[in-house]
mmCIF file of C-alpha atoms in Angstrom:
data_model
loop_
_atom_site.group_PDB
_atom_site.id
_atom_site.type_symbol
_atom_site.label_atom_id
_atom_site.label_comp_id
_atom_site.label_asym_id
_atom_site.label_seq_id
_atom_site.Cartn_x
_atom_site.Cartn_y
_atom_site.Cartn_z
ATOM 1 C CA CYS A 1 -0.748 2.768 -10.596
ATOM 2 C CA PRO A 2 2.346 4.102 -8.895
ATOM 3 C CA SER A 3 3.590 7.472 -9.951
ATOM 4 C CA LYS A 4 6.410 7.726 -12.447
ATOM 5 C CA ASN A 5 7.709 10.731 -10.505
ATOM 6 C CA THR A 6 9.480 9.501 -7.371
ATOM 7 C CA ALA A 7 10.662 12.717 -5.747
ATOM 8 C CA ASN A 8 8.998 15.621 -3.995
ATOM 9 C CA LEU A 9 5.407 14.473 -4.397
ATOM 10 C CA PRO A 10 2.662 16.015 -2.292
ATOM 11 C CA GLY A 11 1.139 13.702 0.299
ATOM 12 C CA ILE A 12 -2.570 13.425 1.055
ATOM 13 C CA LEU A 13 -4.197 11.855 4.101
ATOM 14 C CA LEU A 14 -7.703 10.436 3.566
ATOM 15 C CA PHE A 15 -9.918 10.032 6.645
ATOM 16 C CA HIS A 16 -12.891 7.671 6.556
ATOM 17 C CA THR A 17 -16.537 7.981 7.540
ATOM 18 C CA GLY A 18 -18.170 5.799 10.183
ATOM 19 C CA ALA A 19 -18.117 3.027 7.560
ATOM 20 C CA GLY A 20 -14.423 2.591 8.324
ATOM 21 C CA PRO A 21 -11.242 2.585 6.287
ATOM 22 C CA GLN A 22 -12.268 -0.363 4.080
ATOM 23 C CA ASP A 23 -14.932 1.767 2.379
ATOM 24 C CA ILE A 24 -14.640 1.262 -1.390
ATOM 25 C CA PHE A 25 -15.215 5.001 -1.892
ATOM 26 C CA LEU A 26 -11.901 5.782 -0.160
ATOM 27 C CA ARG A 27 -10.033 3.392 -2.406
ATOM 28 C CA TRP A 28 -11.651 4.965 -5.468
ATOM 29 C CA LYS A 29 -10.853 8.469 -4.181
ATOM 30 C CA ALA A 30 -7.232 7.524 -3.447
ATOM 31 C CA ASP A 31 -6.821 6.079 -6.934
ATOM 32 C CA SER A 32 -8.407 9.104 -8.604
ATOM 33 C CA LEU A 33 -6.187 11.508 -6.643
ATOM 34 C CA VAL A 34 -3.019 9.620 -7.537
ATOM 35 C CA ARG A 35 -3.982 9.496 -11.210
ATOM 36 C CA SER A 36 -5.018 13.141 -11.464
ATOM 37 C CA LEU A 37 -2.586 14.906 -9.118
ATOM 38 C CA ASP A 38 0.539 12.727 -9.142
ATOM 39 C CA CYS A 39 0.708 12.446 -5.358
ATOM 40 C CA VAL A 40 1.032 9.895 -2.572
ATOM 41 C CA VAL A 41 -2.208 9.037 -0.762
ATOM 42 C CA PHE A 42 -2.464 7.384 2.644
ATOM 43 C CA ILE A 43 -5.841 6.062 3.847
ATOM 44 C CA VAL A 44 -5.883 6.486 7.614
ATOM 45 C CA ASP A 45 -7.550 3.895 9.865
ATOM 46 C CA MET A 46 -8.779 5.874 12.860
ATOM 47 C CA ILE A 47 -10.854 3.082 14.463
ATOM 48 C CA GLU A 48 -8.560 0.032 14.166
ATOM 49 C CA ASP A 49 -10.624 -1.696 11.479
ATOM 50 C CA ALA A 50 -8.210 -3.550 9.204
ATOM 51 C CA GLN A 51 -10.796 -6.277 8.464
ATOM 52 C CA GLY A 52 -13.787 -4.074 7.595
ATOM 53 C CA TRP A 53 -16.002 -4.920 10.575
ATOM 54 C CA ALA A 54 -17.404 -1.349 10.655
ATOM 55 C CA TRP A 55 -19.621 -2.379 7.726
ATOM 56 C CA ASP A 56 -21.270 -5.145 9.766
ATOM 57 C CA PRO A 57 -24.226 -4.093 11.973
ATOM 58 C CA LYS A 58 -23.252 -6.870 14.419
ATOM 59 C CA HIS A 59 -20.118 -4.882 15.255
ATOM 60 C CA ARG A 60 -21.783 -1.518 15.828
ATOM 61 C CA GLU A 61 -20.978 -1.642 19.549
ATOM 62 C CA THR A 62 -17.285 -2.148 18.777
ATOM 63 C CA TYR A 63 -17.388 0.827 16.440
ATOM 64 C CA LEU A 64 -19.089 3.013 19.041
ATOM 65 C CA CYS A 65 -16.584 2.028 21.752
ATOM 66 C CA ASN A 66 -13.624 2.754 19.458
ATOM 67 C CA ARG A 67 -15.164 6.056 18.369
ATOM 68 C CA VAL A 68 -15.794 7.180 21.957
ATOM 69 C CA ALA A 69 -12.230 6.268 22.945
ATOM 70 C CA LEU A 70 -10.813 8.084 19.900
ATOM 71 C CA LEU A 71 -12.742 11.278 20.548
ATOM 72 C CA SER A 72 -12.476 11.334 24.336
ATOM 73 C CA VAL A 73 -11.291 14.639 25.770
ATOM 74 C CA ASP A 74 -8.648 14.812 28.497
ATOM 75 C CA GLU A 75 -10.298 16.584 31.433
ATOM 76 C CA LYS A 76 -7.119 18.428 32.441
ATOM 77 C CA THR A 77 -6.024 19.704 29.042
ATOM 78 C CA GLY A 78 -9.257 19.710 27.043
ATOM 79 C CA ILE A 79 -7.372 17.937 24.251
ATOM 80 C CA ARG A 80 -8.319 14.730 22.433
ATOM 81 C CA MET A 81 -5.020 13.008 23.154
ATOM 82 C CA ARG A 82 -5.779 9.656 21.460
ATOM 83 C CA LEU A 83 -7.044 11.406 18.341
ATOM 84 C CA ARG A 84 -3.944 13.591 18.201
ATOM 85 C CA GLN A 85 -1.662 10.579 18.702
ATOM 86 C CA ARG A 86 -3.310 8.829 15.753
ATOM 87 C CA LEU A 87 -3.121 11.970 13.632
ATOM 88 C CA ASN A 88 0.568 12.417 14.396
ATOM 89 C CA ALA A 89 1.208 8.743 13.595
ATOM 90 C CA ALA A 90 -0.632 9.096 10.276
ATOM 91 C CA MET A 91 1.301 12.230 9.338
ATOM 92 C CA ASN A 92 4.601 10.561 10.237
ATOM 93 C CA ALA A 93 3.709 7.446 8.224
ATOM 94 C CA LEU A 94 2.905 9.582 5.190
ATOM 95 C CA LYS A 95 6.068 11.669 5.527
ATOM 96 C CA GLU A 96 8.164 8.485 5.690
ATOM 97 C CA GLN A 97 6.896 7.240 2.321
ATOM 98 C CA ALA A 98 9.520 7.426 -0.407
ATOM 99 C CA GLY A 99 9.246 10.562 -2.491
ATOM 100 C CA VAL A 100 6.842 12.481 -0.239
ATOM 101 C CA ASP A 101 7.646 16.139 0.234
ATOM 102 C CA PRO A 102 6.883 16.733 3.956
ATOM 103 C CA SER A 103 6.318 20.421 3.267
ATOM 104 C CA ARG A 104 3.422 19.660 0.866
ATOM 105 C CA LEU A 105 0.761 17.769 2.816
ATOM 106 C CA ALA A 106 -3.020 17.866 2.716
ATOM 107 C CA GLY A 107 -5.921 16.058 4.333
ATOM 108 C CA LEU A 108 -9.452 15.181 3.262
ATOM 109 C CA GLY A 109 -12.061 13.758 5.607
ATOM 110 C CA TRP A 110 -15.706 12.773 5.415
ATOM 111 C CA CYS A 111 -18.127 12.784 8.374
ATOM 112 C CA LEU A 112 -16.174 11.117 11.223
ATOM 113 C CA GLY A 113 -13.043 11.738 9.162
ATOM 114 C CA GLY A 114 -13.970 15.396 8.980
ATOM 115 C CA HIS A 115 -13.488 15.498 12.731
ATOM 116 C CA SER A 116 -9.859 14.537 12.162
ATOM 117 C CA ILE A 117 -9.516 17.363 9.654
ATOM 118 C CA LEU A 118 -10.897 19.878 12.139
ATOM 119 C CA GLU A 119 -8.523 18.583 14.827
ATOM 120 C CA LEU A 120 -5.577 18.903 12.427
ATOM 121 C CA GLY A 121 -6.630 22.508 11.902
ATOM 122 C CA LEU A 122 -6.339 23.091 15.631
ATOM 123 C CA MET A 123 -2.956 21.356 15.708
ATOM 124 C CA GLN A 124 -1.557 23.397 12.788
ATOM 125 C CA PRO A 125 1.058 20.794 11.803
ATOM 126 C CA LYS A 126 4.128 21.882 9.898
ATOM 127 C CA GLY A 127 3.864 21.167 6.184
ATOM 128 C CA MET A 128 0.062 20.876 6.120
ATOM 129 C CA LYS A 129 -1.079 23.104 3.250
ATOM 130 C CA ALA A 130 -4.765 22.183 2.886
ATOM 131 C CA LEU A 131 -7.430 20.597 5.073
ATOM 132 C CA ILE A 132 -10.829 19.770 3.622
ATOM 133 C CA SER A 133 -13.746 18.497 5.692
ATOM 134 C CA PHE A 134 -16.824 17.138 3.939
ATOM 135 C CA HIS A 135 -19.791 17.286 6.331
ATOM 136 C CA GLY A 136 -17.363 16.836 9.222
ATOM 137 C CA VAL A 137 -18.532 15.997 12.700
ATOM 138 C CA PHE A 138 -17.862 18.876 15.061
ATOM 139 C CA ASP A 139 -18.441 19.039 18.777
ATOM 140 C CA ALA A 140 -16.989 21.743 20.975
#
């Protein structure tokens, strides 16, 4: 259900596990957050899986290739450029939603999505007030 309040709502980014962004848990979590916190929630697709192929074992190689590309580190800078580009795009998409207060953002991520949370912590984006990683993947 959309919020009745249409101005100055906090925005929350949800980052998926290796199961991809079509995971029913994320949809449930998004709905429960909107109902309990009166906020705008954006489920972020970090692996380009609009159809839900990450659930299918036949597509595991595609998932692994997309994951490796997402988390690849630039040898010169030591930065995960593709990951940061996706994170910036997700933050911008959330900020552009009607009624979102760009100074009141948060992110939640599980497993692979926890990696995004940890990267956001390194980035220290303006307006990000809380970052929560649930069993997040971390590699130095």
